[in-house]
Tab-separated table of C-alpha atoms in Angstrom:
chain	number	residue	atom	x	y	z
F	1	MET	CA	82.082	111.852	57.927
F	2	ILE	CA	82.957	115.247	59.390
F	3	ASP	CA	80.005	117.082	60.936
F	4	ILE	CA	80.376	120.690	59.746
F	5	VAL	CA	77.917	122.025	62.344
F	6	LEU	CA	79.912	120.344	65.103
F	7	TRP	CA	83.121	121.973	63.920
F	8	LEU	CA	81.567	125.370	63.162
F	9	PRO	CA	82.594	126.970	66.504
F	10	THR	CA	86.162	125.799	65.911
F	11	LEU	CA	86.180	127.325	62.434
F	12	VAL	CA	84.767	130.600	63.754
F	13	TRP	CA	87.256	130.855	66.632
F	14	GLY	CA	90.063	129.833	64.287
F	15	ALA	CA	89.181	132.592	61.825
F	16	ILE	CA	88.929	135.168	64.615
F	17	PHE	CA	92.249	134.103	66.104
F	18	ILE	CA	94.122	134.151	62.787
F	19	TRP	CA	92.686	137.570	61.924
F	20	SER	CA	93.615	139.012	65.315
F	21	TYR	CA	97.075	137.420	65.347
F	22	ARG	CA	97.932	138.699	61.886
F	23	ARG	CA	96.844	142.204	62.863
F	24	GLU	CA	98.906	142.227	66.051
F	25	PRO	CA	100.324	139.141	67.803
F	26	ARG	CA	101.150	141.080	70.988
F	27	GLN	CA	97.549	141.579	72.162
F	28	PHE	CA	96.138	140.004	75.332
F	29	ARG	CA	92.853	139.190	73.595
F	30	ASN	CA	94.682	136.683	71.378
F	31	ALA	CA	95.123	134.490	74.449
F	32	PHE	CA	91.356	134.111	74.807
F	33	PHE	CA	90.781	133.568	71.099
F	34	PHE	CA	93.417	130.812	71.117
F	35	PHE	CA	91.961	129.254	74.276
F	36	PHE	CA	88.445	129.087	72.812
F	37	LEU	CA	89.880	127.711	69.569
F	38	CYS	CA	91.617	124.890	71.463
F	39	ALA	CA	88.608	124.206	73.708
F	40	SER	CA	86.119	124.098	70.828
F	41	ALA	CA	88.432	121.877	68.754
F	42	LEU	CA	88.869	119.466	71.659
F	43	GLY	CA	85.116	119.370	72.280
F	44	ALA	CA	84.330	118.827	68.612
F	45	LEU	CA	86.934	116.077	68.317
F	46	SER	CA	85.624	114.172	71.335
F	47	SER	CA	82.025	114.483	70.094
F	48	GLN	CA	82.952	113.510	66.546
F	49	LEU	CA	84.802	110.364	67.580
F	50	ASP	CA	82.406	109.570	70.439
F	51	GLN	CA	84.857	107.148	72.026
F	52	TRP	CA	85.002	106.597	75.780
F	53	TRP	CA	88.802	106.427	75.740
F	54	ILE	CA	88.804	110.048	74.575
F	55	THR	CA	85.921	111.548	76.556
F	56	LEU	CA	86.836	109.795	79.816
F	57	PRO	CA	90.393	111.210	80.061
F	58	ILE	CA	89.091	114.683	79.196
F	59	GLY	CA	86.417	114.461	81.882
F	60	LEU	CA	88.888	113.162	84.451
F	61	ALA	CA	91.387	115.884	83.566
F	62	VAL	CA	88.783	118.603	84.127
F	63	ALA	CA	87.519	117.053	87.374
F	64	LEU	CA	90.965	116.428	88.833
F	65	ALA	CA	92.600	119.646	87.616
F	66	PRO	CA	92.140	121.557	90.925
F	67	PHE	CA	93.561	118.712	93.017
F	68	VAL	CA	96.479	118.116	90.657
F	69	THR	CA	97.180	121.856	90.689
F	70	ILE	CA	97.243	121.919	94.503
F	71	ILE	CA	99.689	119.002	94.701
F	72	PHE	CA	101.883	120.418	91.937
F	73	MET	CA	102.052	123.858	93.567
F	74	LEU	CA	102.928	122.433	96.987
F	75	VAL	CA	105.680	120.243	95.549
F	76	ASN	CA	106.990	123.177	93.528
F	77	GLU	CA	107.005	125.370	96.652
F	78	VAL	CA	109.232	122.870	98.451
F	79	GLN	CA	111.625	122.695	95.477
F	80	LEU	CA	111.737	126.479	95.168
F	81	VAL	CA	112.438	127.130	98.852
F	82	ARG	CA	115.160	124.467	98.931
F	83	ARG	CA	116.969	126.014	95.977
F	84	GLU	CA	116.254	129.741	96.309
F	85	GLY	CA	115.245	130.273	99.942
F	86	PHE	CA	111.938	131.631	101.239
F	87	SER	CA	110.551	135.055	100.320
F	88	LEU	CA	107.157	136.567	99.643
F	89	SER	CA	107.537	136.199	95.875
F	90	HIS	CA	108.703	132.607	96.323
F	91	ALA	CA	105.544	131.895	98.344
F	92	LEU	CA	103.278	132.400	95.325
F	93	PRO	CA	102.814	128.660	94.563
F	94	LEU	CA	101.869	128.077	98.218
F	95	LEU	CA	99.403	130.983	98.207
F	96	PHE	CA	97.976	129.735	94.911
F	97	ALA	CA	97.354	126.282	96.410
F	98	CYS	CA	95.930	127.730	99.643
F	99	ALA	CA	93.445	129.870	97.700
F	100	ILE	CA	92.069	126.783	95.935
F	101	VAL	CA	91.824	124.838	99.211
F	102	ALA	CA	90.114	127.785	100.931
F	103	TRP	CA	87.466	127.954	98.226
F	104	PHE	CA	86.770	124.204	98.382
F	105	LEU	CA	86.313	124.478	102.151
F	106	ALA	CA	84.390	127.759	102.290
F	107	VAL	CA	81.615	127.013	99.791
F	108	PRO	CA	80.445	123.641	101.229
F	109	LEU	CA	80.772	124.995	104.776
F	110	ALA	CA	78.630	128.017	103.947
F	111	LEU	CA	75.947	125.755	102.484
F	112	VAL	CA	76.031	123.330	105.434
F	113	VAL	CA	75.658	126.032	108.094
F	114	GLU	CA	73.070	127.836	105.955
F	115	ALA	CA	75.018	131.082	105.861
F	116	PRO	CA	73.127	134.350	105.282
F	117	GLY	CA	72.306	135.327	101.740
F	118	LEU	CA	74.842	138.156	101.886
F	119	VAL	CA	77.640	135.668	102.587
F	120	LEU	CA	76.458	133.254	99.892
F	121	GLY	CA	76.224	136.086	97.392
F	122	PHE	CA	79.727	137.214	98.263
F	123	LEU	CA	81.059	133.667	97.821
F	124	PHE	CA	79.279	133.450	94.478
F	125	ALA	CA	80.955	136.681	93.351
F	126	LEU	CA	84.333	135.362	94.510
F	127	THR	CA	83.645	132.132	92.608
F	128	LEU	CA	83.057	134.119	89.421
F	129	CYS	CA	86.279	136.062	90.029
F	130	GLY	CA	88.098	132.768	90.582
F	131	ALA	CA	86.615	131.291	87.416
F	132	TRP	CA	87.775	134.315	85.426
F	133	PHE	CA	91.189	134.094	87.100
F	134	PHE	CA	91.715	130.453	86.110
F	135	LEU	CA	90.293	130.967	82.618
F	136	SER	CA	92.567	133.913	81.896
F	137	PHE	CA	95.548	132.201	83.573
F	138	THR	CA	95.129	129.089	81.417
F	139	ALA	CA	94.577	131.175	78.282
F	140	LEU	CA	97.696	133.233	78.945
F	141	LEU	CA	99.775	130.136	79.699
F	142	LEU	CA	98.766	128.538	76.384
F	143	TYR	CA	99.181	131.641	74.263
F	144	SER	CA	102.458	132.760	75.799
F	145	TRP	CA	103.820	129.312	74.937
F	146	LEU	CA	102.553	129.678	71.356
F	147	TYR	CA	103.882	133.223	71.005
F	148	ARG	CA	107.420	132.374	72.047
F	149	SER	CA	107.431	129.063	70.114
F	150	LEU	CA	106.501	130.358	66.663
F	151	PRO	CA	109.592	130.913	64.480
F	152	ARG	CA	110.504	134.451	63.443
F	153	LYS	CA	112.448	134.627	60.215
F	154	ARG	CA	113.634	138.216	60.243
F	155	GLN	CA	116.845	140.143	60.693
F	156	TYR	CA	116.945	142.329	63.798
F	157	ASP	CA	118.841	145.607	63.745
F	158	PHE	CA	118.857	145.852	67.542
F	159	ILE	CA	118.872	143.166	70.227
F	160	VAL	CA	117.613	144.488	73.563
F	161	ILE	CA	118.518	142.386	76.613
F	162	HIS	CA	116.440	142.874	79.760
F	163	GLY	CA	118.292	143.009	83.060
F	164	ALA	CA	117.540	140.661	85.960
F	165	GLY	CA	119.752	141.455	88.936
F	166	LEU	CA	123.424	140.760	89.593
F	167	ASN	CA	125.610	138.695	91.875
F	168	GLY	CA	128.154	141.374	92.756
F	169	THR	CA	129.534	142.336	89.354
F	170	ASP	CA	128.738	138.949	87.814
F	171	LEU	CA	125.615	137.851	85.984
F	172	THR	CA	123.173	135.588	87.761
F	173	PRO	CA	122.377	132.303	85.959
F	174	LEU	CA	118.999	133.775	84.932
F	175	LEU	CA	120.569	136.873	83.399
F	176	ARG	CA	123.407	134.910	81.796
F	177	GLY	CA	120.789	132.780	80.057
F	178	ARG	CA	119.246	135.914	78.560
F	179	VAL	CA	122.587	137.256	77.344
F	180	ASP	CA	123.551	133.878	75.877
F	181	ARG	CA	120.215	133.749	74.040
F	182	ALA	CA	120.861	137.214	72.620
F	183	TYR	CA	124.404	136.251	71.617
F	184	ASP	CA	123.156	133.117	69.839
F	185	LEU	CA	120.668	135.258	67.896
F	186	TRP	CA	123.454	137.664	66.922
F	187	VAL	CA	125.638	134.803	65.683
F	188	LYS	CA	122.704	133.273	63.806
F	189	GLN	CA	122.223	136.478	61.828
F	190	ASP	CA	125.930	136.597	60.854
F	191	LYS	CA	126.942	138.856	63.763
F	192	LYS	CA	124.849	141.726	62.470
F	193	GLY	CA	122.889	144.005	64.740
F	194	VAL	CA	123.570	146.107	67.819
F	195	PHE	CA	123.158	144.858	71.385
F	196	VAL	CA	121.268	147.092	73.808
F	197	PRO	CA	121.858	145.740	77.334
F	198	SER	CA	119.086	147.358	79.366
F	199	GLY	CA	119.161	147.698	83.133
F	200	GLY	CA	120.114	150.299	85.705
F	201	ARG	CA	122.085	150.040	88.907
F	202	GLY	CA	120.165	148.811	91.940
F	203	THR	CA	120.725	150.195	95.426
F	204	ASP	CA	122.661	147.063	96.375
F	205	GLU	CA	124.607	146.752	93.115
F	206	VAL	CA	128.174	147.868	92.393
F	207	ILE	CA	127.645	148.445	88.667
F	208	SER	CA	124.619	148.693	86.415
F	209	GLU	CA	123.093	145.547	84.963
F	210	ALA	CA	123.730	146.996	81.499
F	211	GLU	CA	127.467	147.349	82.192
F	212	ALA	CA	127.686	143.815	83.605
F	213	MET	CA	125.991	142.433	80.491
F	214	ALA	CA	128.287	144.471	78.248
F	215	ARG	CA	131.365	143.062	80.009
F	216	TYR	CA	130.084	139.537	79.477
F	217	LEU	CA	129.395	140.204	75.795
F	218	ARG	CA	132.914	141.596	75.345
F	219	SER	CA	134.326	138.459	76.969
F	220	ARG	CA	132.569	136.480	74.244
F	221	GLY	CA	134.169	138.532	71.494
F	222	VAL	CA	131.504	141.152	70.785
F	223	PRO	CA	133.148	144.463	69.756
F	224	ASP	CA	132.332	147.727	71.534
F	225	SER	CA	130.892	149.066	68.276
F	226	ALA	CA	128.090	146.482	68.545
F	227	ILE	CA	127.094	147.421	72.121
F	228	VAL	CA	125.081	150.439	73.263
F	229	LEU	CA	124.142	150.689	76.939
F	230	GLU	CA	120.770	151.635	78.381
F	231	ASP	CA	121.693	151.926	82.060
F	232	ARG	CA	118.876	153.980	83.619
F	233	SER	CA	115.890	151.620	83.749
F	234	THR	CA	114.618	149.909	86.892
F	235	THR	CA	111.381	148.306	85.614
F	236	THR	CA	110.208	146.443	82.522
F	237	TRP	CA	108.258	149.512	81.421
F	238	GLU	CA	111.368	151.692	81.701
F	239	ASN	CA	113.465	149.023	79.940
F	240	LEU	CA	111.190	149.324	76.943
F	241	THR	CA	110.645	153.082	77.008
F	242	TYR	CA	114.312	154.012	77.364
F	243	SER	CA	115.448	151.371	74.862
F	244	ARG	CA	112.846	152.570	72.366
F	245	ASP	CA	114.030	156.175	72.715
F	246	LEU	CA	117.681	155.141	72.409
F	247	ILE	CA	117.044	153.051	69.294
F	248	THR	CA	114.970	155.826	67.724
F	249	ARG	CA	117.890	158.244	68.163
F	250	LEU	CA	120.363	155.753	66.721
F	251	SER	CA	118.081	154.967	63.768
F	252	SER	CA	117.701	158.585	62.652
F	253	ALA	CA	114.011	159.040	61.837
F	254	THR	CA	113.132	155.427	61.030
F	255	PRO	CA	112.371	153.041	63.928
F	256	GLU	CA	114.069	149.719	63.218
F	257	ARG	CA	112.852	146.241	64.120
F	258	ALA	CA	114.230	145.049	67.439
F	259	ALA	CA	114.329	141.800	69.380
F	260	LEU	CA	113.511	141.895	73.092
F	261	VAL	CA	115.412	139.075	74.773
F	262	THR	CA	114.251	138.029	78.217
F	263	SER	CA	113.335	134.847	80.104
F	264	ASP	CA	110.670	132.647	78.512
F	265	TYR	CA	108.079	133.324	81.246
F	266	HIS	CA	108.538	137.079	80.718
F	267	VAL	CA	108.347	137.165	76.920
F	268	PHE	CA	104.673	137.872	76.316
F	269	ARG	CA	104.315	140.593	78.973
F	270	THR	CA	107.395	142.279	77.544
F	271	ALA	CA	105.885	142.118	74.057
F	272	MET	CA	102.559	143.490	75.346
F	273	TYR	CA	104.262	146.418	77.041
F	274	ALA	CA	106.342	147.065	73.919
F	275	ARG	CA	103.153	147.417	71.920
F	276	ALA	CA	101.724	149.752	74.567
F	277	VAL	CA	104.723	152.114	74.352
F	278	GLY	CA	104.850	151.982	70.553
F	279	PHE	CA	108.021	149.888	70.340
F	280	ASN	CA	108.299	147.908	67.093
F	281	ALA	CA	109.811	144.757	68.594
F	282	ASP	CA	109.394	141.000	69.011
F	283	GLY	CA	109.858	139.079	72.248
F	284	LEU	CA	112.330	136.186	72.364
F	285	GLY	CA	112.902	133.974	75.391
F	286	SER	CA	115.705	132.126	77.112
F	287	LYS	CA	114.962	128.931	79.012
F	288	THR	CA	114.136	129.093	82.713
F	289	ALA	CA	114.794	126.372	85.281
F	290	SER	CA	111.674	124.201	85.535
F	291	TYR	CA	111.370	124.608	89.317
F	292	TYR	CA	111.375	128.412	88.972
F	293	PHE	CA	108.948	128.735	86.067
F	294	PRO	CA	105.626	128.348	88.001
F	295	THR	CA	106.257	131.117	90.532
F	296	ALA	CA	107.728	133.360	87.838
F	297	PHE	CA	104.737	132.873	85.553
F	298	ILE	CA	102.262	133.485	88.398
F	299	ARG	CA	104.075	136.755	89.057
F	300	GLU	CA	103.811	137.639	85.371
F	301	PHE	CA	100.103	136.869	85.359
F	302	ILE	CA	99.512	139.060	88.407
F	303	ALA	CA	101.379	141.917	86.721
F	304	ILE	CA	99.226	141.578	83.594
F	305	SER	CA	96.037	141.287	85.672
F	306	ARG	CA	96.851	144.609	87.314
F	307	ARG	CA	96.549	146.204	83.886
F	308	TYR	CA	93.383	144.245	83.060
F	309	TRP	CA	91.625	144.528	86.427
F	310	TRP	CA	88.213	145.564	85.123
F	311	PRO	CA	86.579	142.063	84.930
F	312	TYR	CA	87.132	141.613	88.676
F	313	ALA	CA	85.841	145.114	89.378
F	314	LEU	CA	82.806	144.467	87.163
F	315	ILE	CA	81.913	141.221	88.959
F	316	MET	CA	82.269	142.703	92.437
F	317	GLY	CA	80.487	145.879	91.350
F	318	LEU	CA	77.497	143.919	90.049
F	319	TRP	CA	77.436	141.925	93.297
F	320	ALA	CA	77.454	145.137	95.334
F	321	LEU	CA	74.667	146.662	93.229
F	322	ALA	CA	72.576	143.486	93.476
F	323	THR	CA	73.064	143.378	97.250
F	324	VAL	CA	72.051	147.015	97.675
F	325	ALA	CA	69.027	146.530	95.410
F	326	ILE	CA	67.857	143.442	97.332
F	327	TYR	CA	68.153	145.158	100.695
F	328	ALA	CA	66.451	148.293	99.356
F	329	LEU	CA	63.524	146.269	98.015
F	330	SER	CA	63.212	144.308	101.252
F	331	ALA	CA	63.172	147.544	103.236
F	332	VAL	CA	60.434	149.004	101.048
F	333	SER	CA	58.284	145.891	101.269
C-alpha cells in the first residue's frame, strides 16, 4: 500500500515544479524545484520499499560521491589536456578536484590542531558555501539536461546560431555541430524559417563568425534569402540582445518565436539570458564531445553563479556579523 504521508513532499514539490515550469521554463529556480522533486521521490521510494538493495546503493552513492568526483575530474583533466592542450579554462576540472581535496584536508586538520574559533568559524562558513555550490551545481546539471531533452513541437520563424570561434575562415568542430543542428531543425520544419548566424569578428579572426557560418550554410544549399547576419556580438549577452533587435525589426511589430541553437552545455544559460533580455526564444543544443563537457559545464555554472552570487555573500556576511558580535561581547565581558 502506498503511504500518502510518505509521498506528500514529492507531491508538493511536483506541483510546485509543474506550476513554475508551465509559467516559465527558463527560470533558474526550476532547477531547485526539480532537484527537490527528484530527491524527495527517491527518499520516499527507498522508504516505501524498505529494501537493503535499494537503500544501500543510495547510501554508498552519497558517501562515495566526493571521491568519485575527484577521480572523474582528474581523469577528465588528463583527457582534456591531451586533446585540447593546457589553459586556465581547461584547468577547471583539476581546480574542482583540488578544492574538494583541500576541504577534506583542512577541516580534520583544523580540528586536530585545535585551531582558533575564528578559523573554525571561517571553515564552517566555507563549508556552507561549498554545500550550496554542490547543491546548485547538481540541481543545474539535472535541470539543464531535462530542459534540453524535452521535445518542442513548434515551428520557429527564426533560427539563431551562436558563434564559438573559428579556425581561420573555417568552422571549428564545436561550431560546425551547432550549425548542423540548426540546419537539421530547418529541414525538419520543411525548410521554413530564417537563419540568424550570430557572432562578431575576434581580434585574431579574418572574418566574422556570422559570415563563416553563413558560408557553411550556403554550401549546404541554404539560399541567401534564408540567412540574415548578426555580426557585431562578442558575448552571449550581445548575441541575444542584437539578435532580438534584428528579429524585432524583421518581424515588423510582432516578435516571432525563435530557436537559439548552441552547444548542449550552453543551452540553459542561453535560455536564461534570453528571458532576461525579453527574447521570446527556446534553447536547442548540439552534442558536445564527452571529454569536453565537464569543463564546459563548470564554466557555464560559474557564469550563472556570478549572476546569482547572493547566497555566498549572505553566508559570508552572516559569518562576519557573528564573528564581530562574538568579539564585541567578549570585549564587553
